[in-house]
Amino acid sequence: MGAVETGAGAAKRIVVKIGSALLVDDATGAIRQDWLDALADDVAALKAQDREVLIVSSGSIAAGRRLLGLSRGALKLEEKQAAAATGQIRLAHAYQTALARRGVTVAQILVSPADTEERRRHLNARNTILQLCRLGAVPVINENDTVATAEIRYGDNDRLAARVATMVSADLLVLLSDIDGLYSADPRRDPTARHIPEVPAITPEILAMAGDVALSSEQGGLSTGGMKTKLDAARIAVAGGCAMAIAKGWDAHALSAFAAGGARATWFRPQTEPLTARKRWIAGALKPIGAITVDAGAAAALARGKSLLPAGALGLEGAFERGDPVRILGPDGAPLAKGLAAYSAEDAARILGRKTTEIGEILGYVGRAELVHADDLVLDGAPGRGARAGRAAVAPDGAESLE
Ligand code: GLU
């Protein structure tokens, strides 16, 4: 997408995140049917333009709590889980009915962090979601709140949507919110607050602007995320090569207005070519479960975009399996990169420091020549090959530090 482009532009695969406050009436817990019907029109219109649309929708807890008599105050975790179980079925039904009237089939996907972060589960979730898109359906995605405990929750659908967007290699993530983007100060309190149309890099100044303001409180306090989680989402999305926009979703047909480029929004754009799907995922979502220490020669080779060969590896830690994400450390222990191991820790330990030609003899089978292939490897501070302008403003593994 060009720098001046607004709206949906050329994006082919779009993830739209819907906040609870937009979809569920705070006073009654009812679905805002007219709003949803308008959204369904907008989604159908985007699909008619040959784009794939995925919805990440909040609202299960807000829609379910009153049905269980949980009408007032903050909910305990188990009450949220119960409310989500009740509300999610209602939410899914509402989407199904609204979109069916436009001839669009929906499919429900409930995910947990492990589904985007664990390699095998990630592949399953990605394949299923992409298959649904290929078959013309609109996946409606939410967190699997009923079984999510505090430790294993995303907790907010902003970051969940960003994880999903990068997992499925989306071009664009739109956070439909109750505000039209980021401001230089809290616009509810400061009349001089300026709207920021584009954020080239998520700098400490930008983070400071977001503060911890829960922007939805004015609309009834339904939403979990404030501007902070939206910036966290932007960081994940942009690191994964996906553009993100925060747009106001409150009015009917907000998505169409945004898609046509007529709505004010704050844009976060990836600064390089999109990474390959695999690199996006390695950069944005994977938690390393082991480490390989390499020698100085290998460290220099990695910096030039080369693979890690067994000959350059000095040591390892962690019980990783083949295909698991590992951190790659320099001889001094400094983190250099993250990648997918081509061998299990057990087998890797046996070929450390050995020539590639010796692998077959040592292990009794010939695996890959590399311990971590360059295609499966992302340098810290530079996902993808070579330097990445603007990335310096982002912590090397910022996505993970958000957990
Ligand atoms: N998954 C939660 C729900 O459906 C919403 C999380 C959020 O508000 O971001 O109620």
XYZ file of C-alpha atoms and ligand atoms in Angstrom:
413
model
C 0.000 0.000 0.000
C 1.259 3.436 -0.847
C 1.894 5.977 1.864
C -1.050 8.136 0.893
C -3.476 5.314 0.501
C -6.390 5.242 2.914
C -9.285 2.874 3.380
C -9.021 -0.763 2.404
C -6.891 0.071 -0.643
C -5.523 -3.002 -2.348
C -5.831 -5.200 0.736
C -6.992 -8.657 -0.210
C -7.280 -10.261 3.183
C -8.757 -8.048 5.872
C -9.258 -8.779 9.546
C -11.902 -6.586 11.168
C -11.947 -6.414 14.949
C -15.236 -5.467 16.543
C -15.263 -4.217 20.120
C -17.962 -5.232 22.604
C -19.238 -1.690 23.018
C -20.142 -1.503 19.325
C -22.000 -4.756 19.156
C -23.688 -5.088 22.520
C -25.926 -2.533 24.153
C -24.435 -1.800 27.529
C -27.722 -1.114 29.290
C -29.545 -4.247 28.155
C -26.915 -6.693 26.950
C -28.839 -7.006 23.671
C -27.061 -7.228 20.324
C -27.288 -3.912 18.457
C -29.090 -5.533 15.581
C -29.262 -2.560 13.227
C -25.580 -1.962 13.615
C -24.813 -5.627 13.000
C -27.049 -5.713 9.931
C -25.172 -2.724 8.527
C -21.874 -4.452 9.270
C -23.121 -7.532 7.439
C -23.882 -5.345 4.406
C -20.393 -3.901 4.571
C -18.734 -7.302 4.885
C -20.767 -8.620 1.960
C -19.739 -5.570 -0.081
C -16.047 -6.179 0.638
C -16.429 -9.825 -0.307
C -18.109 -8.790 -3.530
C -14.890 -6.876 -4.293
C -13.071 -10.189 -4.127
C -11.545 -9.618 -0.744
C -11.398 -12.089 2.113
C -12.850 -10.820 5.360
C -12.263 -12.256 8.806
C -14.035 -10.926 11.870
C -12.574 -10.941 15.343
C -15.494 -10.114 17.562
C -15.701 -9.358 21.236
C -18.974 -9.268 23.071
C -19.547 -12.739 24.456
C -19.197 -11.676 28.063
C -21.225 -8.501 27.548
C -23.967 -10.416 25.727
C -24.059 -13.295 28.185
C -23.766 -11.823 31.633
C -27.322 -10.581 32.055
C -28.747 -13.871 30.880
C -27.117 -15.380 33.945
C -28.223 -12.621 36.279
C -24.720 -11.139 36.396
C -25.863 -7.650 35.660
C -23.754 -5.501 37.891
C -20.144 -4.738 38.632
C -16.879 -6.357 37.706
C -17.038 -10.091 37.146
C -14.814 -12.711 38.699
C -12.942 -14.945 36.279
C -15.356 -17.857 36.651
C -18.299 -15.502 36.145
C -16.685 -14.177 32.976
C -16.185 -17.718 31.765
C -19.823 -18.548 32.420
C -20.988 -15.319 30.794
C -18.802 -15.980 27.752
C -20.198 -19.490 27.371
C -23.711 -18.080 27.327
C -22.959 -15.021 25.257
C -20.798 -16.641 22.597
C -23.614 -18.819 21.303
C -25.806 -15.757 21.034
C -23.055 -13.812 19.311
C -22.409 -16.579 16.816
C -26.089 -16.853 16.072
C -26.378 -13.108 15.551
C -23.485 -13.087 13.070
C -24.782 -16.162 11.326
C -28.243 -14.707 10.876
C -27.086 -11.240 9.856
C -24.608 -12.502 7.280
C -26.852 -15.288 5.986
C -29.262 -12.593 4.854
C -26.476 -11.354 2.568
C -25.726 -14.863 1.382
C -22.527 -15.105 3.417
C -21.695 -18.207 5.440
C -19.981 -17.708 8.772
C -17.806 -20.098 10.729
C -16.961 -19.804 14.382
C -13.383 -20.146 15.583
C -12.488 -19.880 19.254
C -8.799 -19.583 19.950
C -6.420 -19.603 22.887
C -2.943 -18.038 22.882
C -1.428 -21.467 22.312
C -3.268 -21.658 18.994
C -1.281 -18.770 17.606
C 1.948 -19.473 19.433
C 2.474 -23.214 19.413
C 3.771 -24.243 16.076
C 1.611 -27.271 15.401
C -1.555 -25.664 16.727
C -0.750 -22.501 14.842
C -0.493 -24.448 11.625
C -3.819 -26.130 12.318
C -5.581 -22.873 13.098
C -4.023 -21.116 10.107
C -4.940 -23.927 7.732
C -8.512 -24.117 8.956
C -9.050 -20.366 8.779
C -7.519 -20.076 5.323
C -9.544 -23.038 4.120
C -12.703 -21.292 5.301
C -11.679 -18.136 3.455
C -10.992 -20.125 0.290
C -14.440 -21.665 0.593
C -15.958 -18.202 0.774
C -16.928 -18.215 4.442
C -16.299 -15.437 6.934
C -14.552 -16.748 10.038
C -15.896 -15.129 13.194
C -13.174 -15.438 15.776
C -13.075 -14.845 19.506
C -10.998 -15.981 22.413
C -12.043 -19.276 23.923
C -12.965 -17.436 27.101
C -14.790 -20.289 28.757
C -11.593 -22.222 29.316
C -9.146 -19.330 29.421
C -7.720 -18.606 32.824
C -5.852 -15.438 33.687
C -2.463 -16.980 32.901
C -3.420 -18.316 29.513
C -5.596 -15.544 28.150
C -4.980 -12.904 25.587
C -7.508 -10.983 27.664
C -8.173 -8.435 24.966
C -9.219 -8.933 21.413
C -6.978 -6.172 20.047
C -3.903 -8.299 20.476
C -5.806 -11.454 19.603
C -6.840 -9.832 16.321
C -3.240 -8.839 15.592
C -2.031 -12.354 16.272
C -4.719 -13.752 14.009
C -3.948 -11.189 11.293
C -0.285 -12.110 11.213
C -1.048 -15.815 11.545
C -3.157 -15.741 8.387
C -0.827 -13.289 6.579
C -3.526 -10.621 6.327
C -2.723 -7.361 4.537
C -4.844 -5.201 6.783
C -6.227 -5.228 10.303
C -8.964 -2.728 11.094
C -9.788 -2.152 14.744
C -13.294 -0.759 14.801
C -13.356 1.164 18.001
C -15.384 3.844 19.704
C -12.774 6.428 18.777
C -11.319 7.290 15.398
C -7.734 6.696 16.348
C -4.875 7.932 18.420
C -4.741 11.468 19.799
C -1.836 13.465 21.149
C -3.680 13.578 24.492
C -6.927 12.227 25.907
C -9.532 14.036 23.768
C -12.173 13.695 26.489
C -10.103 15.806 28.835
C -7.914 17.943 26.647
C -9.539 20.145 23.977
C -6.153 20.705 22.319
C -5.730 16.965 21.695
C -4.671 16.380 18.081
C -5.731 13.420 15.978
C -2.763 11.459 14.616
C -3.497 10.099 11.123
C -0.387 7.978 10.776
C 2.089 6.461 13.211
C 5.332 5.694 11.357
C 6.929 4.026 14.385
C 5.704 3.069 17.820
C 8.110 5.216 19.788
C 8.124 5.803 23.549
C 6.423 9.160 22.830
C 3.584 7.399 21.061
C 3.270 4.898 23.887
C 3.148 7.763 26.367
C 0.294 9.365 24.428
C -1.746 6.224 24.756
C -1.317 6.092 28.500
C -3.551 3.550 30.108
C -6.763 5.201 29.052
C -9.583 2.727 28.643
C -11.238 4.638 25.854
C -14.472 2.766 25.997
C -15.430 3.746 29.476
C -17.488 6.616 28.167
C -19.593 4.222 26.142
C -20.318 2.083 29.142
C -17.075 0.352 29.973
C -17.724 -2.818 28.023
C -14.388 -3.111 26.357
C -11.246 -4.557 27.781
C -8.642 -2.835 25.687
C -7.741 0.813 25.701
C -5.310 2.588 23.436
C -2.434 0.688 25.022
C -3.646 -2.693 23.797
C -4.277 -1.150 20.377
C -0.666 -0.052 20.185
C 0.412 -3.493 21.335
C -1.707 -4.864 18.507
C -0.148 -2.420 16.053
C 3.298 -3.525 17.065
C 2.418 -7.172 16.474
C 0.679 -6.421 13.177
C 3.375 -4.172 11.746
C 6.131 -6.587 12.803
C 4.215 -9.211 10.852
C 3.992 -7.089 7.707
C 0.305 -6.245 8.208
C -1.034 -2.689 8.072
C -3.338 -1.696 10.920
C -5.884 1.068 11.254
C -7.911 2.233 14.241
C -11.210 3.609 12.995
C -14.412 4.674 14.645
C -16.969 1.941 14.409
C -19.845 3.448 16.291
C -22.055 4.494 13.378
C -23.849 2.109 11.064
C -21.810 1.258 7.959
C -18.597 2.350 9.646
C -16.720 -0.413 7.841
C -17.846 0.725 4.392
C -17.010 4.307 5.239
C -13.569 3.222 6.335
C -13.048 0.915 3.360
C -13.948 3.711 0.947
C -11.282 5.907 2.540
C -13.776 8.431 3.809
C -13.350 7.896 7.520
C -10.755 9.381 9.812
C -8.424 6.767 11.214
C -4.958 6.257 12.612
C -2.751 4.133 10.385
C 0.190 1.915 11.243
C 1.923 0.620 8.165
C 4.526 -2.070 7.823
C 7.732 -0.492 6.650
C 9.052 -3.181 4.406
C 7.681 -5.765 2.052
C 5.514 -8.216 3.907
C 7.529 -11.061 5.375
C 6.868 -14.564 4.283
C 4.095 -16.129 6.322
C 6.578 -18.182 8.217
C 8.794 -15.241 9.061
C 5.813 -13.182 10.139
C 4.874 -15.836 12.544
C 8.370 -16.389 13.862
C 8.790 -12.651 14.411
C 5.395 -11.998 15.957
C 3.973 -14.920 17.808
C 6.370 -17.643 18.750
C 7.763 -18.110 22.199
C 11.199 -19.734 22.054
C 11.368 -22.929 24.072
C 15.080 -23.472 23.872
C 18.293 -21.809 22.807
C 21.294 -22.556 20.658
C 24.589 -20.771 21.301
C 26.716 -20.150 18.244
C 30.331 -19.165 17.629
C 31.484 -15.810 16.301
C 31.787 -17.058 12.724
C 28.233 -18.365 12.733
C 26.991 -15.136 14.337
C 28.557 -13.152 11.498
C 27.068 -15.518 8.922
C 23.594 -15.163 10.452
C 23.932 -11.385 10.252
C 24.573 -11.794 6.506
C 21.327 -13.740 6.128
C 22.887 -17.219 6.119
C 21.595 -20.390 7.746
C 22.941 -21.780 11.002
C 24.965 -24.908 10.307
C 25.731 -27.498 12.977
C 29.418 -26.613 12.639
C 28.792 -23.140 14.056
C 26.805 -24.272 17.100
C 28.542 -24.404 20.465
C 25.821 -25.504 22.850
C 22.111 -25.680 23.470
C 19.500 -25.658 26.176
C 15.862 -26.674 26.421
C 14.048 -29.835 25.364
C 12.910 -28.564 21.984
C 11.581 -30.794 19.261
C 12.195 -30.534 15.539
C 10.299 -27.508 14.261
C 10.152 -25.785 17.626
C 11.150 -22.137 17.966
C 14.521 -21.513 19.557
C 16.464 -18.426 20.420
C 19.926 -18.146 18.899
C 22.547 -16.656 21.172
C 25.983 -15.278 20.363
C 29.138 -16.652 22.014
C 28.656 -14.061 24.772
C 25.063 -15.134 25.343
C 23.558 -12.094 23.613
C 20.316 -12.872 21.762
C 20.854 -12.732 18.006
C 17.863 -14.306 16.378
C 14.890 -16.569 16.665
C 14.306 -19.542 14.432
C 12.802 -22.959 14.001
C 15.090 -25.839 14.864
C 15.495 -28.411 12.112
C 16.514 -31.008 14.703
C 15.296 -31.941 18.169
C 17.506 -30.885 21.081
C 18.541 -34.506 21.536
C 19.742 -34.901 17.952
C 21.115 -31.359 17.762
C 23.293 -32.071 20.807
C 24.924 -34.908 18.911
C 25.822 -32.844 15.853
C 27.007 -29.655 17.566
C 30.217 -28.442 15.976
C 30.147 -31.213 13.351
C 30.247 -30.902 9.604
C 26.999 -31.210 7.714
C 28.400 -34.202 5.813
C 28.800 -36.068 9.107
C 25.142 -35.769 10.128
C 23.971 -38.972 8.440
C 26.661 -41.051 10.032
C 26.156 -39.628 13.504
C 22.357 -39.699 13.607
C 21.667 -42.633 11.331
C 19.507 -40.481 9.078
C 20.135 -37.505 6.847
C 18.094 -34.533 7.935
C 18.483 -30.978 6.790
C 21.955 -29.632 6.197
C 21.205 -26.689 8.456
C 20.431 -26.629 12.149
C 18.220 -23.591 11.522
C 17.538 -22.701 7.905
C 17.765 -19.040 6.876
C 14.129 -19.151 5.765
C 13.109 -20.153 9.272
C 15.198 -17.560 10.987
C 14.526 -13.966 11.975
C 17.299 -11.744 13.246
C 16.486 -9.737 16.365
C 15.608 -6.212 15.386
C 15.290 -7.201 11.762
C 12.587 -9.694 10.921
C 13.081 -10.687 7.357
C 16.297 -10.345 5.476
C 18.455 -7.304 6.097
C 17.806 -4.123 8.037
C 14.283 -3.026 8.717
C 13.835 0.695 8.978
C 11.709 1.738 11.885
C 12.062 -1.583 13.572
C 14.626 -0.103 15.922
C 11.790 1.632 17.749
C 10.327 -1.740 18.588
C 11.786 -4.064 21.184
C 13.441 -6.945 19.313
C 10.888 -9.373 20.603
C 8.311 -6.793 21.561
C 5.475 -9.134 20.731
C 6.583 -11.554 23.339
C 7.244 -9.055 26.040
C 3.569 -8.169 25.796
C 2.579 -11.508 27.228
N -13.277 -12.119 24.461
C -14.016 -11.141 25.207
C -15.489 -11.241 24.919
O -15.902 -11.751 23.913
C -13.626 -9.738 24.844
C -12.237 -9.303 25.067
C -12.141 -7.809 24.726
O -13.006 -7.062 25.159
O -11.216 -7.421 24.024
O -16.290 -10.771 25.699
